[in-house]
Amino acid sequence: QVQLQESGPGLVKPSQTLSLTCTVSGGSISSGGYYWSWIRQHPGKGLEWIGYIYYSGGTYYNPSLKSRITMSVDTSKNQFSLKLSSVTAADTAVYYCARDPYGGNSYFDYWGQGTLVTVSS
Amino acid sequence: QSVLTQPPSVSGAPGQRVTISCTGSSSNIGAGYNVHWYQQLPGTAPKLLIYANNNRPSGVPDRFSGSKSGISASLAITGLQAEDEADYYCQSYDSSPIGSTWVFGGGTMLTVL
């Protein structure tokens, strides 16, 4: 059974960089075939896809956030990471990591439990 | 403002059938992209409920079913149970001139009366 777990600071100051890591267990990122995504949920609201990274390091980001996003993967630790720069209060949300088995016209079959990140001074 | 439109809430009594609609446009559902559904219980992560319009992952009861037509899709829940009280989200893929993204509905809160 694949499991994902987010980790990182729960509080980030405005204008700083939000950094989160997702640790995958029960399966290897380097086995390929899967796309590893970040998705966020603003308080009391819907879901927003942020971007994905492939085991090879290839990335694709949401065009609306692209200028502020950097994703990376560490196959030796079975982890992938998100950095979101120049954060504002509008970036306050629960951040989820999730697995997409196909990319493109596809879905998210495994999710982490989510981590709340609050942007505040 | 979500790309896919869902009713904010629906309700039904135990044992009844309810449906949740999801309306998109010609750049997502209407373009032939699949629709997927998630169930989110309070304080938990979304869980895949229906994938590729009408397929259930292993372990999801057959009380849950999905359909798609034109620019819309629907999730039906029959034999409503108290444990079905949750938020439900539809998801698809959107392709536009500025780029392609995975898109979600705003969510529908299901209340079991």
mmCIF file of C-alpha atoms in Angstrom:
data_model
loop_
_atom_site.group_PDB
_atom_site.id
_atom_site.type_symbol
_atom_site.label_atom_id
_atom_site.label_comp_id
_atom_site.label_asym_id
_atom_site.label_seq_id
_atom_site.Cartn_x
_atom_site.Cartn_y
_atom_site.Cartn_z
ATOM 1 C CA GLN A 1 0.000 0.000 0.000
ATOM 2 C CA VAL A 2 1.493 3.290 -1.110
ATOM 3 C CA GLN A 3 1.565 6.011 1.526
ATOM 4 C CA LEU A 4 2.522 9.668 1.204
ATOM 5 C CA GLN A 5 3.430 12.012 4.043
ATOM 6 C CA GLU A 6 3.945 15.761 3.835
ATOM 7 C CA SER A 7 6.347 17.595 6.105
ATOM 8 C CA GLY A 8 7.527 21.150 6.531
ATOM 9 C CA PRO A 9 6.987 24.370 8.474
ATOM 10 C CA GLY A 10 3.412 25.195 9.371
ATOM 11 C CA LEU A 11 4.076 28.934 9.484
ATOM 12 C CA VAL A 12 5.790 31.036 6.839
ATOM 13 C CA LYS A 13 6.263 34.790 6.805
ATOM 14 C CA PRO A 14 4.976 36.888 3.903
ATOM 15 C CA SER A 15 7.455 37.296 1.015
ATOM 16 C CA GLN A 16 9.407 34.225 2.139
ATOM 17 C CA THR A 17 9.592 30.797 0.510
ATOM 18 C CA LEU A 18 7.322 27.922 1.473
ATOM 19 C CA SER A 19 9.139 24.576 1.458
ATOM 20 C CA LEU A 20 7.483 21.192 1.769
ATOM 21 C CA THR A 21 8.634 17.607 1.325
ATOM 22 C CA CYS A 22 6.593 14.509 0.542
ATOM 23 C CA THR A 23 7.962 11.146 1.620
ATOM 24 C CA VAL A 24 6.665 8.119 -0.257
ATOM 25 C CA SER A 25 6.547 4.654 1.306
ATOM 26 C CA GLY A 26 5.275 1.342 0.019
ATOM 27 C CA GLY A 27 6.605 2.031 -3.464
ATOM 28 C CA SER A 28 9.636 3.527 -5.178
ATOM 29 C CA ILE A 29 9.475 6.880 -6.951
ATOM 30 C CA SER A 30 12.324 5.742 -9.217
ATOM 31 C CA SER A 31 10.327 2.794 -10.530
ATOM 32 C CA GLY A 32 8.763 5.297 -12.908
ATOM 33 C CA GLY A 33 5.341 5.434 -14.469
ATOM 34 C CA TYR A 34 3.865 7.831 -11.956
ATOM 35 C CA TYR A 35 3.557 11.582 -11.721
ATOM 36 C CA TRP A 36 3.956 13.107 -8.278
ATOM 37 C CA SER A 37 1.806 16.155 -7.682
ATOM 38 C CA TRP A 38 1.191 18.894 -5.184
ATOM 39 C CA ILE A 39 -2.376 20.073 -4.634
ATOM 40 C CA ARG A 40 -3.622 22.696 -2.184
ATOM 41 C CA GLN A 41 -6.925 23.483 -0.546
ATOM 42 C CA HIS A 42 -7.632 26.960 0.742
ATOM 43 C CA PRO A 43 -9.552 27.029 4.043
ATOM 44 C CA GLY A 44 -13.159 26.017 3.476
ATOM 45 C CA LYS A 45 -12.700 26.003 -0.292
ATOM 46 C CA GLY A 46 -11.962 23.838 -3.282
ATOM 47 C CA LEU A 47 -8.833 22.149 -4.544
ATOM 48 C CA GLU A 48 -6.106 23.641 -6.738
ATOM 49 C CA TRP A 49 -3.498 21.617 -8.601
ATOM 50 C CA ILE A 50 -0.022 23.154 -8.217
ATOM 51 C CA GLY A 51 2.210 20.987 -10.357
ATOM 52 C CA TYR A 52 3.883 17.617 -10.788
ATOM 53 C CA ILE A 53 7.332 16.096 -11.000
ATOM 54 C CA TYR A 54 8.370 12.841 -12.643
ATOM 55 C CA TYR A 55 11.042 10.539 -11.200
ATOM 56 C CA SER A 56 13.491 11.748 -13.857
ATOM 57 C CA GLY A 57 13.087 15.320 -12.628
ATOM 58 C CA GLY A 58 10.795 16.481 -15.387
ATOM 59 C CA THR A 59 8.228 18.982 -14.152
ATOM 60 C CA TYR A 60 5.024 20.646 -15.199
ATOM 61 C CA TYR A 61 3.516 23.515 -13.250
ATOM 62 C CA ASN A 62 0.150 25.233 -13.071
ATOM 63 C CA PRO A 63 0.513 28.245 -15.415
ATOM 64 C CA SER A 64 -1.066 30.518 -12.792
ATOM 65 C CA LEU A 65 1.680 29.685 -10.257
ATOM 66 C CA LYS A 66 4.539 28.781 -12.560
ATOM 67 C CA SER A 67 6.702 31.836 -11.876
ATOM 68 C CA ARG A 68 6.877 31.032 -8.146
ATOM 69 C CA ILE A 69 7.187 27.219 -8.140
ATOM 70 C CA THR A 70 10.173 24.938 -8.013
ATOM 71 C CA MET A 71 9.833 21.178 -7.583
ATOM 72 C CA SER A 72 12.568 18.633 -7.079
ATOM 73 C CA VAL A 73 12.904 14.911 -6.486
ATOM 74 C CA ASP A 74 15.348 12.870 -4.404
ATOM 75 C CA THR A 75 14.991 9.250 -5.457
ATOM 76 C CA SER A 76 17.582 8.093 -2.909
ATOM 77 C CA LYS A 77 15.280 9.260 -0.115
ATOM 78 C CA ASN A 78 12.080 8.471 -2.018
ATOM 79 C CA GLN A 79 10.994 12.079 -1.594
ATOM 80 C CA PHE A 80 9.867 14.969 -3.711
ATOM 81 C CA SER A 81 9.660 18.612 -2.716
ATOM 82 C CA LEU A 82 7.854 21.877 -3.372
ATOM 83 C CA LYS A 83 9.152 25.407 -3.058
ATOM 84 C CA LEU A 84 6.748 28.320 -3.479
ATOM 85 C CA SER A 85 8.393 31.730 -3.383
ATOM 86 C CA SER A 86 7.134 35.203 -2.468
ATOM 87 C CA VAL A 87 4.219 33.879 -0.481
ATOM 88 C CA THR A 88 1.279 35.993 0.657
ATOM 89 C CA ALA A 89 -1.739 35.335 2.847
ATOM 90 C CA ALA A 90 -3.447 33.970 -0.268
ATOM 91 C CA ASP A 91 -1.071 31.005 -0.134
ATOM 92 C CA THR A 92 -2.427 29.903 3.233
ATOM 93 C CA ALA A 93 -3.856 26.440 2.597
ATOM 94 C CA VAL A 94 -3.646 22.749 3.329
ATOM 95 C CA TYR A 95 -1.021 21.326 0.996
ATOM 96 C CA TYR A 96 -1.360 17.733 -0.212
ATOM 97 C CA CYS A 97 1.020 15.563 -2.148
ATOM 98 C CA ALA A 98 -0.596 12.973 -4.393
ATOM 99 C CA ARG A 99 0.178 10.341 -7.019
ATOM 100 C CA ASP A 100 -1.134 10.430 -10.576
ATOM 101 C CA PRO A 101 -0.713 7.063 -12.309
ATOM 102 C CA TYR A 102 -0.761 8.350 -15.878
ATOM 103 C CA GLY A 103 -0.310 12.093 -16.154
ATOM 104 C CA GLY A 104 -2.445 14.168 -18.477
ATOM 105 C CA ASN A 105 -6.057 13.023 -18.639
ATOM 106 C CA SER A 106 -5.811 11.280 -15.290
ATOM 107 C CA TYR A 107 -6.603 11.270 -11.592
ATOM 108 C CA PHE A 108 -4.966 11.087 -8.143
ATOM 109 C CA ASP A 109 -5.155 7.658 -6.565
ATOM 110 C CA TYR A 110 -3.075 8.161 -3.415
ATOM 111 C CA TRP A 111 -2.927 11.289 -1.256
ATOM 112 C CA GLY A 112 -0.965 12.379 1.773
ATOM 113 C CA GLN A 113 -2.855 13.458 4.860
ATOM 114 C CA GLY A 114 -2.134 17.112 4.122
ATOM 115 C CA THR A 115 -0.284 19.795 6.017
ATOM 116 C CA LEU A 116 -1.619 23.238 6.884
ATOM 117 C CA VAL A 117 0.662 26.108 5.960
ATOM 118 C CA THR A 118 -0.231 29.525 7.305
ATOM 119 C CA VAL A 119 1.351 32.653 5.858
ATOM 120 C CA SER A 120 1.524 35.287 8.535
ATOM 121 C CA SER A 121 4.012 37.643 10.120
ATOM 122 C CA GLN B 1 -13.992 30.509 -8.807
ATOM 123 C CA SER B 2 -13.580 26.851 -9.726
ATOM 124 C CA VAL B 3 -13.302 25.755 -13.348
ATOM 125 C CA LEU B 4 -15.865 22.994 -12.787
ATOM 126 C CA THR B 5 -19.213 23.955 -11.248
ATOM 127 C CA GLN B 6 -20.907 21.899 -8.545
ATOM 128 C CA PRO B 7 -23.897 22.668 -6.334
ATOM 129 C CA PRO B 8 -22.701 23.839 -2.895
ATOM 130 C CA SER B 9 -24.867 21.322 -1.075
ATOM 131 C CA VAL B 10 -27.263 18.418 -1.472
ATOM 132 C CA SER B 11 -29.137 16.375 1.084
ATOM 133 C CA GLY B 12 -31.102 13.184 1.376
ATOM 134 C CA ALA B 13 -32.583 10.814 3.882
ATOM 135 C CA PRO B 14 -31.052 7.437 4.675
ATOM 136 C CA GLY B 15 -31.831 4.922 1.948
ATOM 137 C CA GLN B 16 -32.552 7.568 -0.670
ATOM 138 C CA ARG B 17 -30.722 8.317 -3.896
ATOM 139 C CA VAL B 18 -28.910 11.593 -4.460
ATOM 140 C CA THR B 19 -27.013 12.984 -7.413
ATOM 141 C CA ILE B 20 -24.291 15.612 -7.601
ATOM 142 C CA SER B 21 -23.707 17.432 -10.850
ATOM 143 C CA CYS B 22 -20.449 18.763 -12.258
ATOM 144 C CA THR B 23 -20.543 21.180 -15.184
ATOM 145 C CA GLY B 24 -17.513 22.142 -17.217
ATOM 146 C CA SER B 25 -16.874 23.559 -20.661
ATOM 147 C CA SER B 26 -15.515 22.781 -24.099
ATOM 148 C CA SER B 27 -11.931 22.954 -22.820
ATOM 149 C CA ASN B 28 -12.326 20.218 -20.235
ATOM 150 C CA ILE B 29 -15.274 17.802 -19.911
ATOM 151 C CA GLY B 30 -16.683 18.847 -23.279
ATOM 152 C CA ALA B 31 -13.320 18.170 -24.919
ATOM 153 C CA GLY B 32 -13.682 14.515 -23.995
ATOM 154 C CA TYR B 33 -11.477 14.471 -20.929
ATOM 155 C CA ASN B 34 -12.409 12.056 -18.175
ATOM 156 C CA VAL B 35 -14.144 13.067 -14.971
ATOM 157 C CA HIS B 36 -13.119 11.698 -11.596
ATOM 158 C CA TRP B 37 -14.781 12.003 -8.203
ATOM 159 C CA TYR B 38 -13.374 12.253 -4.689
ATOM 160 C CA GLN B 39 -14.924 11.960 -1.250
ATOM 161 C CA GLN B 40 -13.503 14.090 1.553
ATOM 162 C CA LEU B 41 -14.561 13.281 5.095
ATOM 163 C CA PRO B 42 -14.106 16.080 7.648
ATOM 164 C CA GLY B 43 -10.465 16.671 8.505
ATOM 165 C CA THR B 44 -9.138 14.104 6.052
ATOM 166 C CA ALA B 45 -7.590 14.064 2.593
ATOM 167 C CA PRO B 46 -9.719 13.485 -0.506
ATOM 168 C CA LYS B 47 -10.192 9.831 -1.416
ATOM 169 C CA LEU B 48 -10.644 8.633 -4.990
ATOM 170 C CA LEU B 49 -14.238 7.469 -5.405
ATOM 171 C CA ILE B 50 -14.801 7.204 -9.168
ATOM 172 C CA TYR B 51 -12.205 7.380 -11.928
ATOM 173 C CA ALA B 52 -12.532 7.727 -15.679
ATOM 174 C CA ASN B 53 -16.199 8.710 -15.512
ATOM 175 C CA ASN B 54 -17.721 5.503 -14.186
ATOM 176 C CA ASN B 55 -15.090 3.216 -12.666
ATOM 177 C CA ARG B 56 -14.806 2.375 -8.984
ATOM 178 C CA PRO B 57 -11.473 1.669 -7.305
ATOM 179 C CA SER B 58 -11.283 -1.514 -5.316
ATOM 180 C CA GLY B 59 -13.149 -1.177 -2.037
ATOM 181 C CA VAL B 60 -15.621 1.505 -3.126
ATOM 182 C CA PRO B 61 -19.209 0.247 -2.745
ATOM 183 C CA ASP B 62 -21.329 -0.121 -5.863
ATOM 184 C CA ARG B 63 -23.762 2.360 -4.313
ATOM 185 C CA PHE B 64 -21.529 4.966 -5.904
ATOM 186 C CA SER B 65 -21.672 5.459 -9.670
ATOM 187 C CA GLY B 66 -20.669 8.086 -12.187
ATOM 188 C CA SER B 67 -21.782 9.220 -15.592
ATOM 189 C CA LYS B 68 -20.779 11.818 -18.150
ATOM 190 C CA SER B 69 -22.542 13.518 -21.018
ATOM 191 C CA GLY B 70 -21.571 16.543 -23.043
ATOM 192 C CA ILE B 71 -20.000 19.166 -20.799
ATOM 193 C CA SER B 72 -21.377 17.649 -17.585
ATOM 194 C CA ALA B 73 -20.948 14.682 -15.302
ATOM 195 C CA SER B 74 -22.851 13.301 -12.348
ATOM 196 C CA LEU B 75 -22.152 11.267 -9.252
ATOM 197 C CA ALA B 76 -25.033 9.150 -7.966
ATOM 198 C CA ILE B 77 -25.234 7.653 -4.513
ATOM 199 C CA THR B 78 -27.967 5.116 -3.836
ATOM 200 C CA GLY B 79 -29.021 3.636 -0.502
ATOM 201 C CA LEU B 80 -27.721 6.718 1.297
ATOM 202 C CA GLN B 81 -25.979 6.008 4.612
ATOM 203 C CA ALA B 82 -24.937 8.287 7.464
ATOM 204 C CA GLU B 83 -21.289 7.546 6.711
ATOM 205 C CA ASP B 84 -21.702 9.104 3.245
ATOM 206 C CA GLU B 85 -21.942 12.566 4.798
ATOM 207 C CA ALA B 86 -18.905 14.318 3.345
ATOM 208 C CA ASP B 87 -17.710 16.779 0.725
ATOM 209 C CA TYR B 88 -17.547 15.509 -2.854
ATOM 210 C CA TYR B 89 -15.323 16.943 -5.580
ATOM 211 C CA CYS B 90 -15.233 16.343 -9.313
ATOM 212 C CA GLN B 91 -11.966 16.646 -11.245
ATOM 213 C CA SER B 92 -10.995 16.718 -14.890
ATOM 214 C CA TYR B 93 -8.249 17.928 -17.217
ATOM 215 C CA ASP B 94 -8.360 21.293 -18.923
ATOM 216 C CA SER B 95 -6.502 22.313 -22.023
ATOM 217 C CA SER B 96 -6.417 25.953 -23.047
ATOM 218 C CA PRO B 97 -4.051 28.268 -24.959
ATOM 219 C CA ILE B 98 -2.277 29.268 -21.749
ATOM 220 C CA GLY B 99 -1.592 25.664 -20.797
ATOM 221 C CA SER B 100 -3.074 22.455 -19.479
ATOM 222 C CA THR B 101 -4.014 21.806 -15.883
ATOM 223 C CA TRP B 102 -5.843 19.385 -13.674
ATOM 224 C CA VAL B 103 -9.009 21.158 -12.523
ATOM 225 C CA PHE B 104 -11.488 20.576 -9.735
ATOM 226 C CA GLY B 105 -15.029 21.534 -8.873
ATOM 227 C CA GLY B 106 -15.733 23.715 -5.860
ATOM 228 C CA GLY B 107 -17.100 20.780 -3.912
ATOM 229 C CA THR B 108 -20.555 19.679 -2.766
ATOM 230 C CA MET B 109 -21.420 19.070 0.843
ATOM 231 C CA LEU B 110 -23.694 16.056 1.252
ATOM 232 C CA THR B 111 -25.903 16.051 4.326
ATOM 233 C CA VAL B 112 -27.663 12.869 5.356
ATOM 234 C CA LEU B 113 -30.857 13.948 7.070
#
